Short mmCIF file of C-alpha atoms and ligand atoms in Angstrom, two decimals:
data_model
loop_
_atom_site.label_atom_id
_atom_site.label_comp_id
_atom_site.label_asym_id
_atom_site.label_seq_id
_atom_site.Cartn_x
_atom_site.Cartn_y
_atom_site.Cartn_z
CA UNK A 1 -0.08 0.01 0.10
CA UNK A 2 1.19 3.42 -0.85
CA UNK A 3 2.61 5.55 2.05
CA UNK A 4 0.66 8.81 2.57
CA UNK A 5 3.61 11.07 1.82
CA UNK A 6 4.17 9.31 -1.47
CA UNK A 7 0.49 9.61 -2.39
CA UNK A 8 0.65 13.29 -1.61
CA UNK A 9 3.57 13.88 -3.91
CA UNK A 10 2.02 11.74 -6.82
CA UNK A 11 -1.11 13.80 -6.52
CA UNK A 12 0.73 17.14 -6.44
CA UNK A 13 2.82 16.22 -9.54
CA UNK A 14 -0.49 15.42 -11.34
CA UNK A 15 -1.78 18.96 -10.88
CA UNK A 16 -1.00 21.54 -13.56
CA UNK A 17 -1.64 24.91 -12.03
CA UNK A 18 -3.91 27.38 -13.64
CA UNK A 19 -2.52 29.28 -16.63
CA UNK A 20 -1.85 32.89 -15.96
CA UNK A 21 -3.32 33.86 -19.28
CA UNK A 22 -6.16 31.57 -20.04
CA UNK A 23 -7.39 30.58 -16.52
CA UNK A 24 -8.20 34.12 -15.41
CA UNK A 25 -11.15 36.51 -15.15
CA UNK A 26 -11.45 40.21 -14.40
CA UNK A 27 -13.36 41.18 -11.18
CA UNK A 28 -14.32 44.42 -9.67
CA UNK A 29 -12.46 45.37 -6.50
CA UNK A 30 -15.76 44.92 -4.52
CA UNK A 31 -15.79 41.22 -5.48
CA UNK A 32 -12.13 40.50 -5.19
CA UNK A 33 -11.94 39.33 -1.52
CA UNK A 34 -10.67 35.76 -1.21
CA UNK A 35 -9.58 35.68 -4.85
CA UNK A 36 -6.03 34.99 -6.03
CA UNK A 37 -4.18 37.58 -8.13
CA UNK A 38 -3.16 36.25 -11.53
CA UNK A 39 -1.43 39.43 -12.69
CA UNK A 40 1.04 41.73 -10.85
CA UNK A 41 -0.56 44.95 -9.68
CA UNK A 42 1.27 48.16 -10.06
CA UNK A 43 -0.04 51.68 -9.31
CA UNK A 44 0.11 54.78 -11.26
CA UNK A 45 0.29 56.66 -7.90
CA UNK A 46 3.16 57.38 -5.59
CA UNK A 47 2.54 56.77 -1.86
CA UNK A 48 2.25 59.16 -0.32
CA UNK A 49 0.91 61.05 -3.36
CA UNK A 50 1.99 64.45 -1.89
CA UNK A 51 4.36 65.70 0.69
CA UNK A 52 2.03 65.87 3.72
CA UNK A 53 1.98 66.59 7.31
CA UNK A 54 2.16 63.80 9.97
CA UNK A 55 0.88 66.21 12.77
CA UNK A 56 -1.58 68.81 13.62
CA UNK A 57 0.62 72.00 13.83
CA UNK A 58 2.38 74.43 11.64
CA UNK A 59 4.17 74.19 8.34
CA UNK A 60 7.24 76.35 8.42
CA UNK A 61 10.68 76.96 6.94
CA UNK A 62 13.20 75.31 9.20
CA UNK A 63 15.63 78.28 8.75
CA UNK A 64 13.07 80.57 10.45
CA UNK A 65 12.81 78.53 13.58
CA UNK A 66 16.07 76.70 14.18
CA UNK A 67 17.27 79.09 16.84
CA UNK A 68 14.02 79.50 18.71
CA UNK A 69 13.42 78.66 22.41
CA UNK A 70 10.70 79.20 25.09
CA UNK A 71 12.46 82.42 26.06
CA UNK A 72 13.02 83.68 22.47
CA UNK A 73 10.18 82.16 20.30
CA UNK A 74 10.17 82.50 16.59
CA UNK A 75 7.24 84.59 15.70
CA UNK A 76 5.71 83.73 12.23
CA UNK A 77 2.82 85.27 10.39
CA UNK A 78 0.06 82.63 9.59
CA UNK A 79 -0.77 83.07 5.87
CA UNK A 80 -3.11 80.08 5.29
CA UNK A 81 -4.98 77.18 6.93
CA UNK A 82 -4.60 73.83 5.34
CA UNK A 83 -7.09 71.09 6.45
CA UNK A 84 -6.80 67.57 4.98
CA UNK A 85 -8.05 67.46 1.47
CA UNK A 86 -7.36 71.09 0.71
CA UNK A 87 -4.93 72.17 -1.94
CA UNK A 88 -2.49 74.96 -0.63
CA UNK A 89 -2.85 78.20 -2.47
CA UNK A 90 0.11 80.25 -1.23
CA UNK A 91 3.78 79.55 -0.86
CA UNK A 92 5.46 80.09 2.49
CA UNK A 93 7.88 82.92 2.47
CA UNK A 94 10.51 83.76 5.20
CA UNK A 95 8.71 84.73 8.41
CA UNK A 96 5.58 82.92 7.52
CA UNK A 97 3.86 79.69 8.46
CA UNK A 98 0.69 77.80 7.59
CA UNK A 99 -1.67 76.19 10.02
CA UNK A 100 -1.76 72.50 9.00
CA UNK A 101 -3.51 69.27 10.06
CA UNK A 102 -2.61 65.58 9.82
CA UNK A 103 -2.62 64.30 6.24
CA UNK A 104 -2.84 67.71 4.70
CA UNK A 105 -0.66 68.81 1.73
CA UNK A 106 2.62 70.63 2.63
CA UNK A 107 2.58 74.16 1.13
CA UNK A 108 5.39 75.19 -1.25
CA UNK A 109 8.27 76.79 0.59
CA UNK A 110 7.62 74.98 3.90
CA UNK A 111 10.02 72.18 4.79
CA UNK A 112 9.15 71.23 8.38
CA UNK A 113 6.10 70.75 10.61
CA UNK A 114 6.12 71.95 14.16
CA UNK A 115 3.51 70.08 16.22
CA UNK A 116 1.00 72.33 17.83
CA UNK A 117 2.04 71.47 21.39
CA UNK A 118 5.35 73.25 20.79
CA UNK A 119 3.54 76.50 19.75
CA UNK A 120 1.18 79.22 20.93
CA UNK A 121 -1.16 80.99 18.55
CA UNK A 122 -1.80 84.73 18.97
CA UNK A 123 -4.33 86.02 16.43
CA UNK A 124 -2.80 85.63 13.02
CA UNK A 125 0.64 84.82 14.51
CA UNK A 126 2.20 81.73 15.88
CA UNK A 127 4.88 81.61 18.41
CA UNK A 128 7.28 78.57 17.96
CA UNK A 129 8.64 77.58 21.34
CA UNK A 130 10.86 74.65 20.42
CA UNK A 131 12.35 73.62 17.05
CA UNK A 132 12.02 69.98 15.95
CA UNK A 133 14.60 68.31 13.68
CA UNK A 134 14.88 69.69 10.18
CA UNK A 135 12.12 68.24 7.93
CA UNK A 136 10.34 66.80 10.94
CA UNK A 137 6.83 65.43 10.61
CA UNK A 138 6.72 65.65 6.83
CA UNK A 139 5.73 62.44 5.04
CA UNK A 140 7.62 62.68 1.70
CA UNK A 141 5.99 61.88 -1.59
CA UNK A 142 6.80 58.37 -2.78
CA UNK A 143 8.62 57.54 0.47
CA UNK A 144 6.41 54.38 0.92
CA UNK A 145 6.00 53.42 -2.72
CA UNK A 146 6.98 54.71 -6.15
CA UNK A 147 4.89 54.66 -9.29
CA UNK A 148 5.45 51.56 -11.38
CA UNK A 149 7.08 49.40 -8.82
CA UNK A 150 5.50 45.97 -8.12
CA UNK A 151 2.66 46.51 -5.55
CA UNK A 152 1.14 43.06 -5.29
CA UNK A 153 2.53 39.98 -6.91
CA UNK A 154 0.70 37.16 -8.78
CA UNK A 155 -0.42 34.39 -6.38
CA UNK A 156 -1.31 36.77 -3.62
CA UNK A 157 -4.56 35.77 -1.85
CA UNK A 158 -6.68 38.84 -1.29
CA UNK A 159 -7.58 39.40 2.38
CA UNK A 160 -8.25 42.66 4.29
CA UNK A 161 -4.71 44.17 4.04
CA UNK A 162 -4.39 43.53 0.27
CA UNK A 163 -7.89 44.95 -0.22
CA UNK A 164 -6.78 48.18 1.62
CA UNK A 165 -3.73 48.47 -0.67
CA UNK A 166 -5.69 47.88 -3.81
CA UNK A 167 -8.31 50.39 -2.89
CA UNK A 168 -5.79 53.05 -1.92
CA UNK A 169 -4.04 52.43 -5.24
CA UNK A 170 -7.33 52.87 -7.13
CA UNK A 171 -7.04 49.38 -8.68
CA UNK A 172 -10.69 48.89 -9.25
CA UNK A 173 -10.39 46.03 -11.83
CA UNK A 174 -8.39 43.02 -11.06
CA UNK A 175 -7.15 39.93 -12.99
CA UNK A 176 -7.58 36.97 -10.74
CA UNK A 177 -7.58 33.24 -11.33
CA UNK A 178 -10.89 31.65 -11.96
CA UNK A 179 -12.08 29.34 -9.25
CA UNK A 180 -11.57 25.60 -9.78
CA UNK A 181 -14.74 23.85 -10.75
CA UNK A 182 -15.23 20.72 -8.64
CA UNK A 183 -17.96 18.18 -9.61
CA UNK A 184 -19.28 16.21 -6.69
CA UNK A 185 -21.42 13.04 -6.71
CA UNK A 186 -22.09 10.26 -4.30
CA UNK A 187 -22.44 6.57 -5.38
CA UNK A 188 -24.54 4.07 -3.58
CA UNK A 189 -27.77 2.10 -4.03
CA UNK A 190 -28.54 2.75 -0.34
CA UNK A 191 -28.24 6.51 -0.41
CA UNK A 192 -31.20 9.02 -0.07
CA UNK A 193 -31.20 12.84 0.15
CA UNK A 194 -31.73 14.48 3.57
CA UNK A 195 -35.34 15.34 2.40
CA UNK A 196 -36.41 11.73 1.50
CA UNK A 197 -38.07 9.42 4.11
CA UNK A 198 -35.67 7.08 5.76
CA UNK A 199 -36.81 3.58 4.96
CA UNK A 200 -35.06 0.69 6.84
CA UNK A 201 -31.44 0.27 5.62
CA UNK A 202 -31.15 3.49 3.77
CA UNK A 203 -28.35 5.95 4.39
CA UNK A 204 -28.58 9.72 4.11
CA UNK A 205 -26.08 11.10 1.62
CA UNK A 206 -24.19 13.34 3.92
CA UNK A 207 -20.99 13.28 1.80
CA UNK A 208 -22.52 15.54 -0.78
CA UNK A 209 -23.04 18.27 1.73
CA UNK A 210 -19.68 17.77 3.48
CA UNK A 211 -17.85 17.93 0.16
CA UNK A 212 -19.74 20.95 -1.11
CA UNK A 213 -18.83 22.80 2.01
CA UNK A 214 -15.27 21.67 1.81
CA UNK A 215 -14.95 22.72 -1.83
CA UNK A 216 -16.58 26.23 -1.16
CA UNK A 217 -14.21 26.76 1.80
CA UNK A 218 -11.29 25.86 -0.27
CA UNK A 219 -12.15 28.52 -2.82
CA UNK A 220 -13.59 26.18 -5.43
CA UNK A 221 -16.96 26.17 -7.16
CA UNK A 222 -18.83 23.08 -6.19
CA UNK A 223 -20.86 21.44 -8.98
CA UNK A 224 -23.18 19.12 -7.06
CA UNK A 225 -24.40 16.23 -9.14
CA UNK A 226 -26.46 14.26 -6.56
CA UNK A 227 -26.66 10.58 -5.99
CA UNK A 228 -25.51 8.05 -8.63
CA UNK A 229 -26.69 4.42 -8.30
CA UNK A 230 -24.17 1.49 -8.27
CA UNK A 231 -24.89 0.66 -11.89
CA UNK A 232 -22.13 0.71 -14.45
CA UNK A 233 -24.14 2.65 -17.04
CA UNK A 234 -25.24 5.25 -14.46
CA UNK A 235 -21.70 5.74 -13.23
CA UNK A 236 -20.36 5.96 -16.78
CA UNK A 237 -22.91 8.63 -17.56
CA UNK A 238 -22.06 10.64 -14.42
CA UNK A 239 -18.26 10.40 -14.90
CA UNK A 240 -18.63 11.46 -18.48
CA UNK A 241 -20.62 14.44 -17.59
CA UNK A 242 -18.42 15.41 -14.61
CA UNK A 243 -15.20 15.39 -16.57
CA UNK A 244 -16.63 17.58 -19.26
CA UNK A 245 -17.64 20.23 -16.76
CA UNK A 246 -14.97 20.21 -14.06
CA UNK A 247 -11.35 20.61 -13.30
CA UNK A 248 -11.47 18.24 -10.50
CA UNK A 249 -14.08 15.41 -9.83
CA UNK A 250 -14.83 14.12 -6.27
CA UNK A 251 -16.94 11.02 -6.09
CA UNK A 252 -17.56 9.14 -2.96
CA UNK A 253 -18.14 5.36 -2.44
CA UNK A 254 -17.62 2.45 -4.87
CA UNK A 255 -13.88 2.37 -4.77
CA UNK A 256 -13.59 -0.55 -2.29
CA UNK A 257 -13.52 -4.24 -3.10
CA UNK A 258 -17.31 -4.90 -2.74
CA UNK A 259 -19.37 -6.33 -5.53
CA UNK A 260 -21.01 -2.95 -6.23
CA UNK A 261 -17.65 -0.96 -6.42
CA UNK A 262 -17.56 -0.10 -10.06
CA UNK A 263 -15.66 3.25 -10.10
CA UNK A 264 -12.23 2.02 -10.99
CA UNK A 265 -13.63 -0.21 -13.68
CA UNK A 266 -15.55 2.64 -15.40
CA UNK A 267 -12.63 5.00 -15.13
CA UNK A 268 -10.48 2.45 -16.97
CA UNK A 269 -13.19 1.96 -19.57
CA UNK A 270 -13.31 5.76 -20.14
CA UNK A 271 -9.58 5.99 -20.74
CA UNK A 272 -8.38 7.35 -17.43
CA UNK A 273 -4.95 6.77 -16.16
CA UNK A 274 -5.19 5.38 -12.67
CA UNK A 275 -2.31 6.52 -10.43
CA UNK A 276 -3.40 5.43 -6.98
CA UNK A 277 -5.70 2.70 -5.70
CA UNK A 278 -5.04 2.43 -2.08
CA UNK A 279 -3.14 4.52 0.50
CA UNK A 280 -1.84 3.38 3.93
CA UNK A 281 -3.97 5.87 5.80
CA UNK A 282 -6.72 5.40 8.39
CA UNK A 283 -9.40 6.39 7.89
CA UNK A 284 -9.48 6.41 4.18
CA UNK A 285 -7.63 3.31 2.69
CA UNK A 286 -9.49 3.03 -0.53
CA UNK A 287 -8.59 6.04 -2.54
CA UNK A 288 -8.51 6.06 -6.34
CA UNK A 289 -6.69 8.93 -8.09
CA UNK A 290 -6.88 9.12 -11.84
CA UNK A 291 -6.41 11.59 -14.61
CA UNK A 292 -8.24 11.98 -17.91
CA UNK A 293 -5.49 13.25 -20.18
CA UNK A 294 -7.60 14.83 -22.80
CA UNK A 295 -9.20 18.23 -23.50
CA UNK A 296 -12.58 18.82 -22.02
CA UNK A 297 -15.24 21.24 -23.34
CA UNK A 298 -14.34 23.76 -20.73
CA UNK A 299 -10.67 23.99 -21.46
CA UNK A 300 -10.66 23.41 -25.20
CA UNK A 301 -8.35 25.96 -26.78
CA UNK A 302 -7.09 26.91 -23.34
CA UNK A 303 -4.16 24.62 -23.28
CA UNK A 304 -3.97 21.05 -22.10
CA UNK A 305 -5.20 20.33 -18.66
CA UNK A 306 -6.21 16.88 -17.62
CA UNK A 307 -9.14 16.47 -15.27
CA UNK A 308 -8.11 15.09 -11.94
CA UNK A 309 -10.47 12.37 -10.52
CA UNK A 310 -10.62 11.43 -6.85
CA UNK A 311 -12.64 8.47 -6.01
CA UNK A 312 -13.01 8.86 -2.30
CA UNK A 313 -14.08 6.26 0.17
CA UNK A 314 -17.90 6.22 1.05
CA UNK A 315 -17.53 6.43 4.84
CA UNK A 316 -18.18 9.95 5.70
CA UNK A 317 -15.15 10.46 8.03
CA UNK A 318 -12.83 8.72 5.52
CA UNK A 319 -14.13 10.94 2.75
CA UNK A 320 -13.46 14.23 4.57
CA UNK A 321 -10.10 13.12 5.89
CA UNK A 322 -9.06 12.29 2.27
CA UNK A 323 -10.21 15.72 1.19
CA UNK A 324 -8.32 17.35 3.93
CA UNK A 325 -5.09 15.38 3.45
CA UNK A 326 -5.01 15.01 -0.41
CA UNK A 327 -7.56 17.09 -2.17
CA UNK A 328 -6.90 20.36 -0.38
CA UNK A 329 -3.24 20.65 -1.52
CA UNK A 330 -4.27 19.71 -5.12
CA UNK A 331 -6.84 22.42 -5.09
CA UNK A 332 -4.49 24.95 -3.69
CA UNK A 333 -1.88 24.18 -6.29
CA UNK A 334 -4.42 24.25 -9.11
CA UNK A 335 -5.82 27.61 -7.94
CA UNK A 336 -2.61 29.62 -8.52
CA UNK A 337 -1.33 29.87 -5.00
CA UNK A 338 2.46 29.89 -4.49
CA UNK A 339 4.04 26.58 -3.32
CA UNK A 340 4.37 27.54 0.36
CA UNK A 341 0.62 27.95 0.50
CA UNK A 342 -0.28 24.57 -0.81
CA UNK A 343 -0.31 22.92 2.47
CA UNK A 344 -1.09 20.65 4.14
CA UNK A 345 -0.44 22.60 7.32
CA UNK A 346 0.94 20.61 10.28
CA UNK A 347 1.59 22.01 13.67
CA UNK A 348 3.15 20.50 16.84
CA UNK A 349 0.71 20.11 19.61
CA UNK A 350 0.61 18.61 23.08
CA UNK A 351 -2.16 16.05 23.27
CA UNK A 352 -4.42 16.15 26.33
CA UNK A 353 -5.93 12.83 25.54
CA UNK A 354 -4.30 9.47 25.05
CA UNK A 355 -4.26 8.59 21.30
CA UNK A 356 -4.39 5.04 20.04
CA UNK A 357 -3.79 3.36 16.66
CA UNK A 358 -3.59 -0.02 15.13
CA UNK A 359 -0.11 0.99 14.04
CA UNK A 360 -0.47 -0.59 10.51
CA UNK A 361 -1.48 2.56 8.66
CA UNK A 362 -0.75 6.28 9.23
CA UNK A 363 -3.63 7.19 11.49
CA UNK A 364 -5.46 10.44 11.61
CA UNK A 365 -7.44 11.06 14.85
CA UNK A 366 -9.94 13.79 14.72
CA UNK A 367 -10.42 16.33 17.36
CA UNK A 368 -9.96 19.94 18.39
CA UNK A 369 -6.82 22.02 18.32
CA UNK A 370 -6.53 25.18 20.43
CA UNK A 371 -3.82 27.58 21.65
CA UNK A 372 -3.25 27.72 25.34
CA UNK A 373 -0.63 30.17 26.63
CA UNK A 374 0.95 30.10 23.14
CA UNK A 375 1.13 26.41 22.91
CA UNK A 376 -1.12 24.21 20.75
CA UNK A 377 -3.13 21.64 22.62
CA UNK A 378 -4.98 18.77 20.89
CA UNK A 379 -7.98 16.90 22.32
CA UNK A 380 -9.28 13.88 20.43
CA UNK A 381 -13.03 13.81 19.80
CA UNK A 382 -14.72 11.82 22.52
CA UNK A 383 -16.58 8.58 21.63
CA UNK A 384 -15.79 6.27 18.78
CA UNK A 385 -13.13 7.06 16.33
CA UNK A 386 -14.76 4.70 13.73
CA UNK A 387 -14.84 6.04 10.16
CA UNK A 388 -18.57 5.53 10.03
CA UNK A 389 -19.14 7.71 13.07
CA UNK A 390 -19.60 11.18 11.68
CA UNK A 391 -21.50 12.48 14.80
CA UNK A 392 -18.32 13.40 16.82
CA UNK A 393 -16.74 14.94 13.75
CA UNK A 394 -18.50 18.23 14.38
CA UNK A 395 -16.08 21.05 15.48
CA UNK A 396 -13.06 19.10 14.19
CA UNK A 397 -10.22 21.54 13.34
CA UNK A 398 -7.25 19.15 13.67
CA UNK A 399 -6.18 15.65 12.89
CA UNK A 400 -3.44 14.22 15.13
CA UNK A 401 -1.20 12.05 13.04
CA UNK A 402 0.18 8.74 14.37
CA UNK A 403 2.84 7.34 12.11
CA UNK A 404 2.96 3.71 11.08
CA UNK A 405 4.34 1.56 14.00
CA UNK A 406 3.02 3.99 16.60
CA UNK A 407 0.17 2.39 18.63
CA UNK A 408 0.00 4.76 21.62
CA UNK A 409 0.68 8.37 22.40
CA UNK A 410 0.27 9.10 26.07
CA UNK A 411 -1.42 12.29 27.21
CA UNK A 412 1.10 15.09 27.55
CA UNK A 413 3.22 14.00 24.66
CA UNK A 414 3.81 16.14 21.51
CA UNK A 415 2.17 15.07 18.20
CA UNK A 416 1.91 16.41 14.72
CA UNK A 417 -1.50 17.76 13.96
CA UNK A 418 -3.01 18.56 10.56
CA UNK A 419 -4.88 21.88 10.68
CA UNK A 420 -8.07 21.48 8.78
CA UNK A 421 -11.19 23.52 7.92
CA UNK A 422 -9.66 26.92 7.53
CA UNK A 423 -9.00 28.61 4.21
CA UNK A 424 -5.62 29.04 2.61
P1 AMP B 501 -18.56 2.22 0.06
O1 AMP B 501 -17.27 2.98 0.05
O2 AMP B 501 -19.38 2.62 -1.13
O3 AMP B 501 -18.36 0.81 0.33
O4 AMP B 501 -19.27 2.87 1.28
C1 AMP B 501 -18.79 2.67 2.58
C2 AMP B 501 -19.77 3.00 3.70
O5 AMP B 501 -19.99 4.41 3.60
C3 AMP B 501 -21.16 2.39 3.51
O6 AMP B 501 -21.63 2.08 4.81
C4 AMP B 501 -21.97 3.51 2.91
O7 AMP B 501 -23.34 3.30 3.23
C5 AMP B 501 -21.36 4.71 3.48
N1 AMP B 501 -21.61 5.80 2.50
C6 AMP B 501 -21.32 5.68 1.26
N2 AMP B 501 -21.60 6.84 0.58
C7 AMP B 501 -22.14 7.67 1.56
C8 AMP B 501 -22.49 9.03 1.47
N3 AMP B 501 -22.63 9.69 0.33
N4 AMP B 501 -23.00 9.62 2.63
C9 AMP B 501 -22.98 8.92 3.75
N5 AMP B 501 -22.46 7.60 3.84
C10 AMP B 501 -22.04 6.97 2.77
MG1 MG B 502 -21.03 1.96 -1.98
#
C-alpha cells in the first residue's frame, strides 16, 4: 500500500496549476476578496501622493525656527490654513507659516512641521517655542512606494490588508485566477437525500453536503451532481458528464472491493490513467486517483489540462479526511497559490488525551486544536473514532497524526496535528 507522503507527492505532481493567461477572469475590487491575483498589480500613484503633514501643527521654513526657544520664540505670520483634502494656495515665505492638520498637503516653501504642542497661537501669528529636527513630521511623496514598482505579486490571496492596498491604489479592476470547478457526486444504492423518508437500511447522503462545504471553503466552485446508483451505465454517464464540466471530480463510495464498487472499472473503460488505488492511511484506505488526459469542453483552446479524479471512500469520515489530506493541496496548487501555500499545514501540539492506533497505517485522529498560553493543545473527539461515526466529527479543526508503527501516544506528549477546515 502506498505511504501517505508518496501519495501526496504523486497527486501534487499530477496537478498543472492554472495558466496565468487563459485561466483568469477580471473582477471588480468589490468582488475580489478571497480571490487570487493572476497578474502583478502596479499603481500609477506614488505613496504618499503628496508631501504631507504627519501632525496637527504649523508648516514652516526650518531656517526661520532653528534658533528658537521658550524664552525667544520664533514669531511667524500665519498666511493660510490647510485642512486635509485642501490644496494649498500660497507659498510660504521667510517669516511665514501655515496652520496645517494631519494628512494635509505641505505648502510650497515649507520644509518642516512643528507640532502644535510646541507652539502658541496669537491672532494671526504663531509663536514657535521649540524647534524639531529639520524636515520633521513631513511624509515625503513616494517614500512608501514609487509609481510603477510591483505593488502586489501574482499568487497573492486577497484578504483585508491587500484589499486596503488595492483600494488606496485605485486598482478597481483586477485579473484573478478563475475558481476551480469541482464536480461532486455520491455513489450508492443505499443513499437517499436528507429530504427523503428514511426507510430501513437506507443511508442519508451526507458526503454531498460535506464535500460541497469543503470545496466552497477551499475557494472552489462546487458542481453538485447528486446521487448516482451503483450501476455501471449510470456511473459511466455521471463520470462522463463530470469530466466535461470540471477541473476536479470528487466521487464518494464505490472504490472498495465490494461487488458494487464499479468506479475504477468505469474509469479504466473511459480511458483514465489510474495513479493510486489504495493508501496506507486510516481512515481512508480506498482512494482512487486518476487523470483524464484529454481536453474537455471547458478548457478546449485553453491549453492542455487533464481532469483530476478523486474516487474517495464512502465512509463520511474517511471521505473528509481524504479531502483534507489529499484534495486540499491539489486544489491549492491548481488555484494559482504559491508553493508555500499549498499545505497541508501541520503544527506541533501537546495532546491532552491519550491517542491510540492499530499501528499498521498512518492514522489520523480527529479532534480539536486550540492555543493555550501560546502552545497548541490537541483533544481527540470523545466517543468512537470509527470512520462511520460522523457524529463526533463536528467541531473538528485538527487531525493528530500517528505514524505507522506507533500504537499509543500518552497524554502530555507532542504530536503532529494537521490543521483543517480553515481557508488558505
Ligand atoms: P462504500 O465505500 O461505497 O463501500 O461505502 C462505505 C460506507 O459508507 C457504507 O456504509 C456506505 O453506506 C457509506 N456511505 C457511502 N456513501 C455515503 C454518502 N454519500 N454519505 C454517507 N455515507 C455514505
Ligand atoms: Mg457503496
